[in-house]
Structures are given as C-alpha cells and as structure tokens.
Amino acid sequence: MVDRRADVPTQRGVRGPGGAEPGLAARCARIVASRPFEIAIVVLIMANGVVLGIETYPHAGTTASVLRGTEWMFRLVFVVEITIRVLAYGRRPQDFLRHGWNVFDLLVTVAIFIPWLHGDPAVLRFVRVARVLRLVRFSPGLRTIVTALWRSLPGVAAFLALAGVTLYVYGMAGWLIFGDRYPEQYGDIGRSLVTLFVLLSLETLPDLLEQGLEVSPWTLLYYVSFVMIAVNLLLNILIAVIVNSMEEARRLEMTEGLSPDYDSDGDGVPDEVDRIAISQRLDDLRTVIAELERELRIDREDTPGASRRRHLTER
C-alpha cells in the first residue's frame, strides 16, 4: 500500500489567483498522484539497489561502462521526479519542503551532484545507497516505524542514561570483587564494563557464574541481581518506550489524512499539535459511543417483558 499524503500537494498549493489552477501545476499534481508514477519510482529505486549490489562483485569491472551509464540514467530519472513533484505545488514550491520525507528525497538526489563528493568514492557510494532508504516513504507501515523510532529518541536517551549508571555501578562492584582474581575481565573499569556489556546477551553467564563461585558463593547475588535489573527490567523499559512511541506514531498516521481541514494556529499548515488534538477528539468520541452503547443495553434490559424474554431464553 502506497501512502500519497507526503507527496501530493493540497489544492491550496496548486491553485493560482482567483482559484484557477495553473495548467503545468495541475498536470504535475495529477502525475504525482497517479499510481503508475509511484510504481515506476519504486521499481527504479529497487533497480538502483540491485545495481549497487552488482558493483560489489569482483567481475563487475568488466561491465563498468554499462553500470556507469545505468547510474547516470538513475540520476536523470530521479531529478525529473523531484522536479515534477516540486512543480506540482504551483506558485508555492516552498511547501514541498514542509514534509520531512520530501526534504530527504531532495537531499539524496542533489547530493550526488556535489563536486567534492566525486573525490571520495566511499562517501559517493554511501549517498547512492541512501537512495534505497527512499522506499520507506512509499510504505505507511515503514513510515510509522521510522516515526516511532524518531519520537522515541528522548525516552531512549533517558533509558541509556539509566542503563549507563547501572552498568557503571555494577562495573565498579565487579572491579572490587574480581579485579585481583580475574584481571583480564575486571582489571579496570573499562574491562568490567565490556564484560558486563557482553553479559547482556547472557551467553557468558554460565562461565562467569562458575568463576564467581570460585571466589565466593555470595557472588551469585551479584550476577543474579545484574541479570534481573539490567537484562530484564531495563530491557522491558526500553520495549515500553518504543511501543508507546509506536502507538503515538500510529495515531498521528491515522489522523494525518484529516489534518489539512483542521488548523489550530491559523497558519494554513497543520502541524503535529493539530494532529494530536484530532487524535484526542477521536478518543473522546470513541468514549462517548461506548457509553451510549452501554446505556442502550441497559435500557433494553429494563424494558417491560425483558425479564420474561430472558426467562424463556434460559429455558
């Protein structure tokens, strides 16, 4: 399923003075909104990824001229695509930059023509690989995931701070307990942190437990508490942060199609605050509908003859 909302300009963007639509802008808007155009761009992006993969094989040098010509063909097509999408906004081409995915597409397309990048093949190839990420824009599900990851950054930052403090405390404790006996693993705070970080995968837990028991049976409490706190508790906190961000991103995605008709700040451009307000209103409406359905069921049960019908049903 292709999501067109990030690419198709609103009628506000393609109409000229007096409400008349410029011919070029209207034609470009119809092209951008057409499904064949979207399918063609998706196929070209995938073909670009295939060509990049072919270049990684040693025998690709024999077809270097063909691959070079194909790369220039991709550049030309993507430039034409971006041009059509910008022209679709008519007299307000700046509105094209209001969507983050549009800005990303523009940067990836234009960066390939920066002269100094051609002196560094690694950076140039990285920019070409970034084109494949444009496929995310054509899938609402992938866009929701990316949006959720972006919105979860503040929560993830707090989680990383908490995890860092926890690892540091346990690292110092490990250095105090095992530093003299096992210097390769706990000889300093850096080695202790590396050992505990690897322990997060639980693969080294049996070996570390065996080593700890040779020092003291109380070391079992050290490793068990670390596994319970760092591996289980902190991991569940991280999952909760991401799941909450996924839910918020899904709600924003659902209300994005309604947002052009709702503008709280009157700037002509719906923003995230407007979408959240719409989402809250939808939740309120769902609550009201649930209450009405509950009252309707109660009224039906209290109507004359309802008890008699229930009695006959039970019989």
Tab-separated table of C-alpha atoms in Angstrom:
chain	number	residue	atom	x	y	z
A	1	MET	CA	0.000	0.000	0.000
A	2	VAL	CA	1.429	3.356	-1.046
A	3	ASP	CA	0.870	6.460	1.051
A	4	ARG	CA	0.433	9.517	-1.111
A	5	ARG	CA	-0.099	12.118	1.604
A	6	ALA	CA	3.555	13.120	1.846
A	7	ASP	CA	3.858	13.770	-1.884
A	8	VAL	CA	0.559	15.077	-3.204
A	9	PRO	CA	0.228	18.841	-2.779
A	10	THR	CA	-3.004	20.222	-1.430
A	11	GLN	CA	-5.274	22.267	-3.605
A	12	ARG	CA	-4.004	25.326	-1.765
A	13	GLY	CA	-0.596	24.674	-3.244
A	14	VAL	CA	-1.619	24.255	-6.897
A	15	ARG	CA	-4.269	26.937	-7.312
A	16	GLY	CA	-3.405	30.319	-8.620
A	17	PRO	CA	-5.074	33.702	-8.013
A	18	GLY	CA	-8.843	33.585	-8.216
A	19	GLY	CA	-8.897	29.820	-7.616
A	20	ALA	CA	-7.699	28.926	-11.119
A	21	GLU	CA	-5.282	26.033	-11.340
A	22	PRO	CA	-2.169	26.624	-13.442
A	23	GLY	CA	-2.035	24.087	-16.232
A	24	LEU	CA	1.510	22.873	-15.542
A	25	ALA	CA	0.985	22.565	-11.780
A	26	ALA	CA	-2.305	20.707	-12.271
A	27	ARG	CA	-0.753	18.257	-14.708
A	28	CYS	CA	2.224	17.644	-12.416
A	29	ALA	CA	-0.103	17.139	-9.450
A	30	ARG	CA	-2.070	14.519	-11.403
A	31	ILE	CA	1.165	12.759	-12.368
A	32	VAL	CA	2.397	12.698	-8.773
A	33	ALA	CA	-0.964	11.380	-7.547
A	34	SER	CA	-1.120	8.634	-10.183
A	35	ARG	CA	-0.329	5.099	-9.134
A	36	PRO	CA	1.768	4.251	-12.252
A	37	PHE	CA	4.118	7.113	-11.347
A	38	GLU	CA	4.564	5.778	-7.834
A	39	ILE	CA	5.079	2.210	-9.002
A	40	ALA	CA	7.657	3.346	-11.557
A	41	ILE	CA	9.646	5.241	-8.911
A	42	VAL	CA	9.544	2.271	-6.530
A	43	VAL	CA	10.787	-0.051	-9.285
A	44	LEU	CA	13.607	2.352	-10.167
A	45	ILE	CA	14.701	2.644	-6.530
A	46	MET	CA	14.779	-1.137	-6.234
A	47	ALA	CA	16.689	-1.402	-9.523
A	48	ASN	CA	19.176	1.142	-8.201
A	49	GLY	CA	19.733	-1.088	-5.162
A	50	VAL	CA	20.282	-4.107	-7.403
A	51	VAL	CA	22.889	-2.221	-9.453
A	52	LEU	CA	24.704	-1.178	-6.282
A	53	GLY	CA	24.781	-4.807	-5.201
A	54	ILE	CA	26.185	-5.914	-8.568
A	55	GLU	CA	29.035	-3.410	-8.222
A	56	THR	CA	30.264	-5.206	-5.108
A	57	TYR	CA	31.252	-8.319	-7.089
A	58	PRO	CA	34.823	-8.550	-8.438
A	59	HIS	CA	33.751	-9.246	-12.019
A	60	ALA	CA	31.738	-6.003	-12.122
A	61	GLY	CA	34.765	-4.241	-13.629
A	62	THR	CA	34.087	-5.867	-16.989
A	63	THR	CA	30.722	-4.086	-17.176
A	64	ALA	CA	31.880	-0.801	-15.665
A	65	SER	CA	30.733	1.277	-18.640
A	66	VAL	CA	27.248	-0.268	-18.557
A	67	LEU	CA	26.925	0.273	-14.812
A	68	ARG	CA	28.164	3.851	-15.163
A	69	GLY	CA	25.568	4.560	-17.833
A	70	THR	CA	22.851	2.997	-15.685
A	71	GLU	CA	23.880	5.185	-12.751
A	72	TRP	CA	23.545	8.331	-14.877
A	73	MET	CA	20.148	7.136	-16.039
A	74	PHE	CA	19.040	6.790	-12.415
A	75	ARG	CA	20.314	10.281	-11.633
A	76	LEU	CA	18.402	11.780	-14.540
A	77	VAL	CA	15.156	9.998	-13.688
A	78	PHE	CA	15.307	10.973	-10.015
A	79	VAL	CA	16.000	14.614	-10.915
A	80	VAL	CA	12.976	14.593	-13.231
A	81	GLU	CA	10.887	13.027	-10.467
A	82	ILE	CA	11.851	15.685	-7.909
A	83	THR	CA	11.244	18.428	-10.486
A	84	ILE	CA	7.731	17.172	-11.208
A	85	ARG	CA	6.916	16.923	-7.516
A	86	VAL	CA	8.136	20.473	-6.889
A	87	LEU	CA	6.246	21.875	-9.893
A	88	ALA	CA	3.083	20.214	-8.599
A	89	TYR	CA	2.985	22.827	-5.830
A	90	GLY	CA	2.441	25.574	-8.382
A	91	ARG	CA	3.030	29.057	-7.023
A	92	ARG	CA	4.088	27.703	-3.612
A	93	PRO	CA	7.055	25.403	-4.333
A	94	GLN	CA	8.372	26.093	-0.828
A	95	ASP	CA	5.544	23.931	0.527
A	96	PHE	CA	7.424	20.947	-0.876
A	97	LEU	CA	9.953	21.365	1.946
A	98	ARG	CA	7.285	21.205	4.649
A	99	HIS	CA	7.383	17.397	4.555
A	100	GLY	CA	10.435	15.728	6.068
A	101	TRP	CA	10.439	12.878	3.564
A	102	ASN	CA	10.413	15.354	0.683
A	103	VAL	CA	13.458	17.086	2.162
A	104	PHE	CA	15.206	13.734	2.490
A	105	ASP	CA	14.435	12.840	-1.146
A	106	LEU	CA	15.730	16.217	-2.315
A	107	LEU	CA	18.978	15.948	-0.364
A	108	VAL	CA	19.674	12.404	-1.551
A	109	THR	CA	19.006	13.384	-5.168
A	110	VAL	CA	21.003	16.621	-5.161
A	111	ALA	CA	23.948	15.408	-3.053
A	112	ILE	CA	25.105	13.098	-5.830
A	113	PHE	CA	25.973	16.167	-7.939
A	114	ILE	CA	28.198	17.848	-5.324
A	115	PRO	CA	31.662	18.073	-6.958
A	116	TRP	CA	33.829	17.291	-3.915
A	117	LEU	CA	31.952	14.025	-3.305
A	118	HIS	CA	33.370	12.604	-6.532
A	119	GLY	CA	36.840	12.710	-4.991
A	120	ASP	CA	35.778	10.288	-2.251
A	121	PRO	CA	34.268	7.087	-3.718
A	122	ALA	CA	33.217	5.812	-0.283
A	123	VAL	CA	31.099	8.885	0.508
A	124	LEU	CA	29.686	8.921	-3.005
A	125	ARG	CA	28.644	5.282	-2.708
A	126	PHE	CA	27.098	5.962	0.690
A	127	VAL	CA	24.948	8.700	-0.860
A	128	ARG	CA	23.893	6.294	-3.598
A	129	VAL	CA	22.994	3.654	-1.025
A	130	ALA	CA	20.868	6.257	0.797
A	131	ARG	CA	18.548	6.274	-2.220
A	132	VAL	CA	17.319	2.829	-1.207
A	133	LEU	CA	16.002	4.344	2.034
A	134	ARG	CA	13.528	6.291	-0.067
A	135	LEU	CA	11.436	3.128	-0.224
A	136	VAL	CA	10.373	3.891	3.349
A	137	ARG	CA	8.375	6.873	2.083
A	138	PHE	CA	6.174	4.638	-0.069
A	139	SER	CA	5.093	2.341	2.763
A	140	PRO	CA	2.821	3.659	5.545
A	141	GLY	CA	3.930	0.813	7.826
A	142	LEU	CA	7.620	1.599	7.427
A	143	ARG	CA	6.952	5.303	7.830
A	144	THR	CA	5.117	4.614	11.076
A	145	ILE	CA	8.059	2.583	12.386
A	146	VAL	CA	10.576	5.282	11.445
A	147	THR	CA	8.364	7.964	13.004
A	148	ALA	CA	8.051	5.890	16.154
A	149	LEU	CA	11.822	5.458	16.393
A	150	TRP	CA	12.298	9.200	15.918
A	151	ARG	CA	9.703	10.045	18.577
A	152	SER	CA	11.238	7.526	20.988
A	153	LEU	CA	14.644	9.250	20.987
A	154	PRO	CA	14.002	11.327	24.155
A	155	GLY	CA	12.803	8.235	26.017
A	156	VAL	CA	15.678	6.166	24.665
A	157	ALA	CA	18.133	8.850	25.793
A	158	ALA	CA	16.746	8.656	29.335
A	159	PHE	CA	16.926	4.869	29.164
A	160	LEU	CA	20.560	4.994	28.032
A	161	ALA	CA	21.403	7.306	30.931
A	162	LEU	CA	19.803	4.909	33.406
A	163	ALA	CA	21.482	1.908	31.776
A	164	GLY	CA	24.837	3.703	31.807
A	165	VAL	CA	24.572	4.441	35.531
A	166	THR	CA	23.556	0.841	36.250
A	167	LEU	CA	26.444	-0.605	34.236
A	168	TYR	CA	28.902	1.781	35.871
A	169	VAL	CA	27.800	0.810	39.395
A	170	TYR	CA	27.996	-2.893	38.618
A	171	GLY	CA	31.293	-2.365	36.799
A	172	MET	CA	32.859	-0.759	39.843
A	173	ALA	CA	31.464	-3.525	42.036
A	174	GLY	CA	32.892	-6.145	39.693
A	175	TRP	CA	36.298	-4.464	39.774
A	176	LEU	CA	36.256	-4.505	43.586
A	177	ILE	CA	35.167	-8.151	43.772
A	178	PHE	CA	37.003	-9.786	40.861
A	179	GLY	CA	39.734	-7.305	39.946
A	180	ASP	CA	42.570	-9.201	41.608
A	181	ARG	CA	41.368	-12.707	40.692
A	182	TYR	CA	40.353	-12.075	37.059
A	183	PRO	CA	42.265	-9.014	35.756
A	184	GLU	CA	41.534	-9.910	32.110
A	185	GLN	CA	37.834	-9.360	32.702
A	186	TYR	CA	37.667	-6.988	35.680
A	187	GLY	CA	41.165	-5.487	35.838
A	188	ASP	CA	39.842	-1.921	35.402
A	189	ILE	CA	36.544	-0.137	34.920
A	190	GLY	CA	36.793	-0.366	31.135
A	191	ARG	CA	37.235	-4.146	31.128
A	192	SER	CA	34.479	-4.519	33.707
A	193	LEU	CA	32.048	-2.550	31.530
A	194	VAL	CA	32.953	-4.610	28.475
A	195	THR	CA	32.441	-7.850	30.405
A	196	LEU	CA	29.054	-6.736	31.707
A	197	PHE	CA	28.009	-5.444	28.290
A	198	VAL	CA	28.752	-8.837	26.771
A	199	LEU	CA	26.864	-10.420	29.660
A	200	LEU	CA	23.710	-8.639	28.487
A	201	SER	CA	23.434	-11.335	25.814
A	202	LEU	CA	23.514	-13.980	28.624
A	203	GLU	CA	25.901	-16.117	26.563
A	204	THR	CA	28.766	-15.749	29.043
A	205	LEU	CA	26.591	-16.140	32.148
A	206	PRO	CA	27.453	-19.838	32.885
A	207	ASP	CA	31.207	-19.196	32.680
A	208	LEU	CA	31.016	-16.063	34.835
A	209	LEU	CA	28.877	-17.837	37.428
A	210	GLU	CA	31.417	-20.630	37.649
A	211	GLN	CA	34.263	-18.148	38.086
A	212	GLY	CA	32.302	-16.202	40.683
A	213	LEU	CA	31.538	-19.288	42.760
A	214	GLU	CA	35.267	-19.975	42.966
A	215	VAL	CA	35.675	-16.595	44.661
A	216	SER	CA	32.638	-16.725	46.971
A	217	PRO	CA	29.089	-18.100	46.949
A	218	TRP	CA	27.878	-14.531	47.547
A	219	THR	CA	28.956	-13.568	44.039
A	220	LEU	CA	25.861	-15.402	42.864
A	221	LEU	CA	23.846	-12.490	44.260
A	222	TYR	CA	25.932	-10.067	42.168
A	223	TYR	CA	25.238	-11.810	38.869
A	224	VAL	CA	21.596	-12.663	39.595
A	225	SER	CA	20.787	-9.067	40.552
A	226	PHE	CA	22.564	-7.794	37.436
A	227	VAL	CA	20.579	-10.126	35.188
A	228	MET	CA	17.297	-9.202	36.871
A	229	ILE	CA	17.890	-5.454	36.763
A	230	ALA	CA	19.948	-4.823	33.648
A	231	VAL	CA	18.785	-7.612	31.346
A	232	ASN	CA	15.125	-7.982	32.308
A	233	LEU	CA	13.952	-4.725	33.892
A	234	LEU	CA	15.872	-2.275	31.710
A	235	LEU	CA	15.075	-4.190	28.535
A	236	ASN	CA	11.366	-4.121	29.351
A	237	ILE	CA	11.588	-0.375	29.959
A	238	LEU	CA	13.151	0.094	26.528
A	239	ILE	CA	10.439	-2.018	24.907
A	240	ALA	CA	7.751	0.010	26.689
A	241	VAL	CA	9.249	3.285	25.416
A	242	ILE	CA	9.330	2.044	21.825
A	243	VAL	CA	5.824	0.536	21.983
A	244	ASN	CA	4.428	3.792	23.359
A	245	SER	CA	6.104	5.722	20.547
A	246	MET	CA	4.698	3.244	18.017
A	247	GLU	CA	1.189	3.861	19.314
A	248	GLU	CA	1.621	7.633	19.117
A	249	ALA	CA	3.030	7.376	15.602
A	250	ARG	CA	0.138	5.152	14.530
A	251	ARG	CA	-2.392	7.640	15.881
A	252	LEU	CA	-0.685	10.507	14.079
A	253	GLU	CA	-0.612	8.465	10.867
A	254	MET	CA	-4.337	7.771	11.160
A	255	THR	CA	-5.197	11.439	11.721
A	256	GLU	CA	-2.793	12.797	9.092
A	257	GLY	CA	-5.389	12.447	6.373
A	258	LEU	CA	-7.834	14.606	8.376
A	259	SER	CA	-5.367	17.257	9.447
A	260	PRO	CA	-5.494	19.528	6.348
A	261	ASP	CA	-9.038	20.564	7.375
A	262	TYR	CA	-8.004	21.343	10.944
A	263	ASP	CA	-5.570	24.134	11.761
A	264	SER	CA	-5.492	25.338	15.367
A	265	ASP	CA	-2.899	28.074	14.958
A	266	GLY	CA	-4.294	29.513	11.738
A	267	ASP	CA	-1.023	29.363	9.846
A	268	GLY	CA	-2.531	27.394	6.985
A	269	VAL	CA	-0.328	24.401	7.697
A	270	PRO	CA	-1.451	21.623	10.068
A	271	ASP	CA	1.267	20.619	12.472
A	272	GLU	CA	1.795	17.876	14.998
A	273	VAL	CA	-0.187	19.742	17.655
A	274	ASP	CA	-3.208	19.753	15.331
A	275	ARG	CA	-2.903	16.012	14.706
A	276	ILE	CA	-2.629	15.253	18.420
A	277	ALA	CA	-5.717	17.392	19.060
A	278	ILE	CA	-7.647	15.465	16.419
A	279	SER	CA	-6.479	12.180	17.906
A	280	GLN	CA	-7.684	13.263	21.327
A	281	ARG	CA	-11.046	14.268	19.893
A	282	LEU	CA	-11.369	10.863	18.233
A	283	ASP	CA	-10.640	9.168	21.567
A	284	ASP	CA	-13.331	11.281	23.221
A	285	LEU	CA	-15.812	10.311	20.522
A	286	ARG	CA	-14.986	6.630	20.993
A	287	THR	CA	-15.597	7.002	24.736
A	288	VAL	CA	-18.957	8.696	24.156
A	289	ILE	CA	-20.005	5.986	21.694
A	290	ALA	CA	-19.046	3.270	24.198
A	291	GLU	CA	-21.134	4.993	26.898
A	292	LEU	CA	-24.124	5.287	24.579
A	293	GLU	CA	-23.897	1.604	23.676
A	294	ARG	CA	-23.746	0.670	27.354
A	295	GLU	CA	-26.794	2.833	28.178
A	296	LEU	CA	-28.657	1.344	25.224
A	297	ARG	CA	-28.015	-2.164	26.503
A	298	ILE	CA	-29.244	-1.156	29.980
A	299	ASP	CA	-32.411	0.405	28.516
A	300	ARG	CA	-33.147	-2.755	26.561
A	301	GLU	CA	-32.764	-4.863	29.678
A	302	ASP	CA	-35.107	-2.568	31.678
A	303	THR	CA	-37.924	-2.518	29.103
A	304	PRO	CA	-41.191	-4.380	30.016
A	305	GLY	CA	-41.055	-8.010	29.033
A	306	ALA	CA	-37.242	-8.124	29.034
A	307	SER	CA	-37.128	-10.312	32.154
A	308	ARG	CA	-39.754	-12.633	30.644
A	309	ARG	CA	-37.714	-12.943	27.417
A	310	ARG	CA	-34.579	-13.728	29.416
A	311	HIS	CA	-36.504	-16.394	31.338
A	312	LEU	CA	-37.735	-18.009	28.131
A	313	THR	CA	-34.219	-17.858	26.681
A	314	GLU	CA	-32.768	-19.580	29.719
A	315	ARG	CA	-35.417	-22.307	29.472
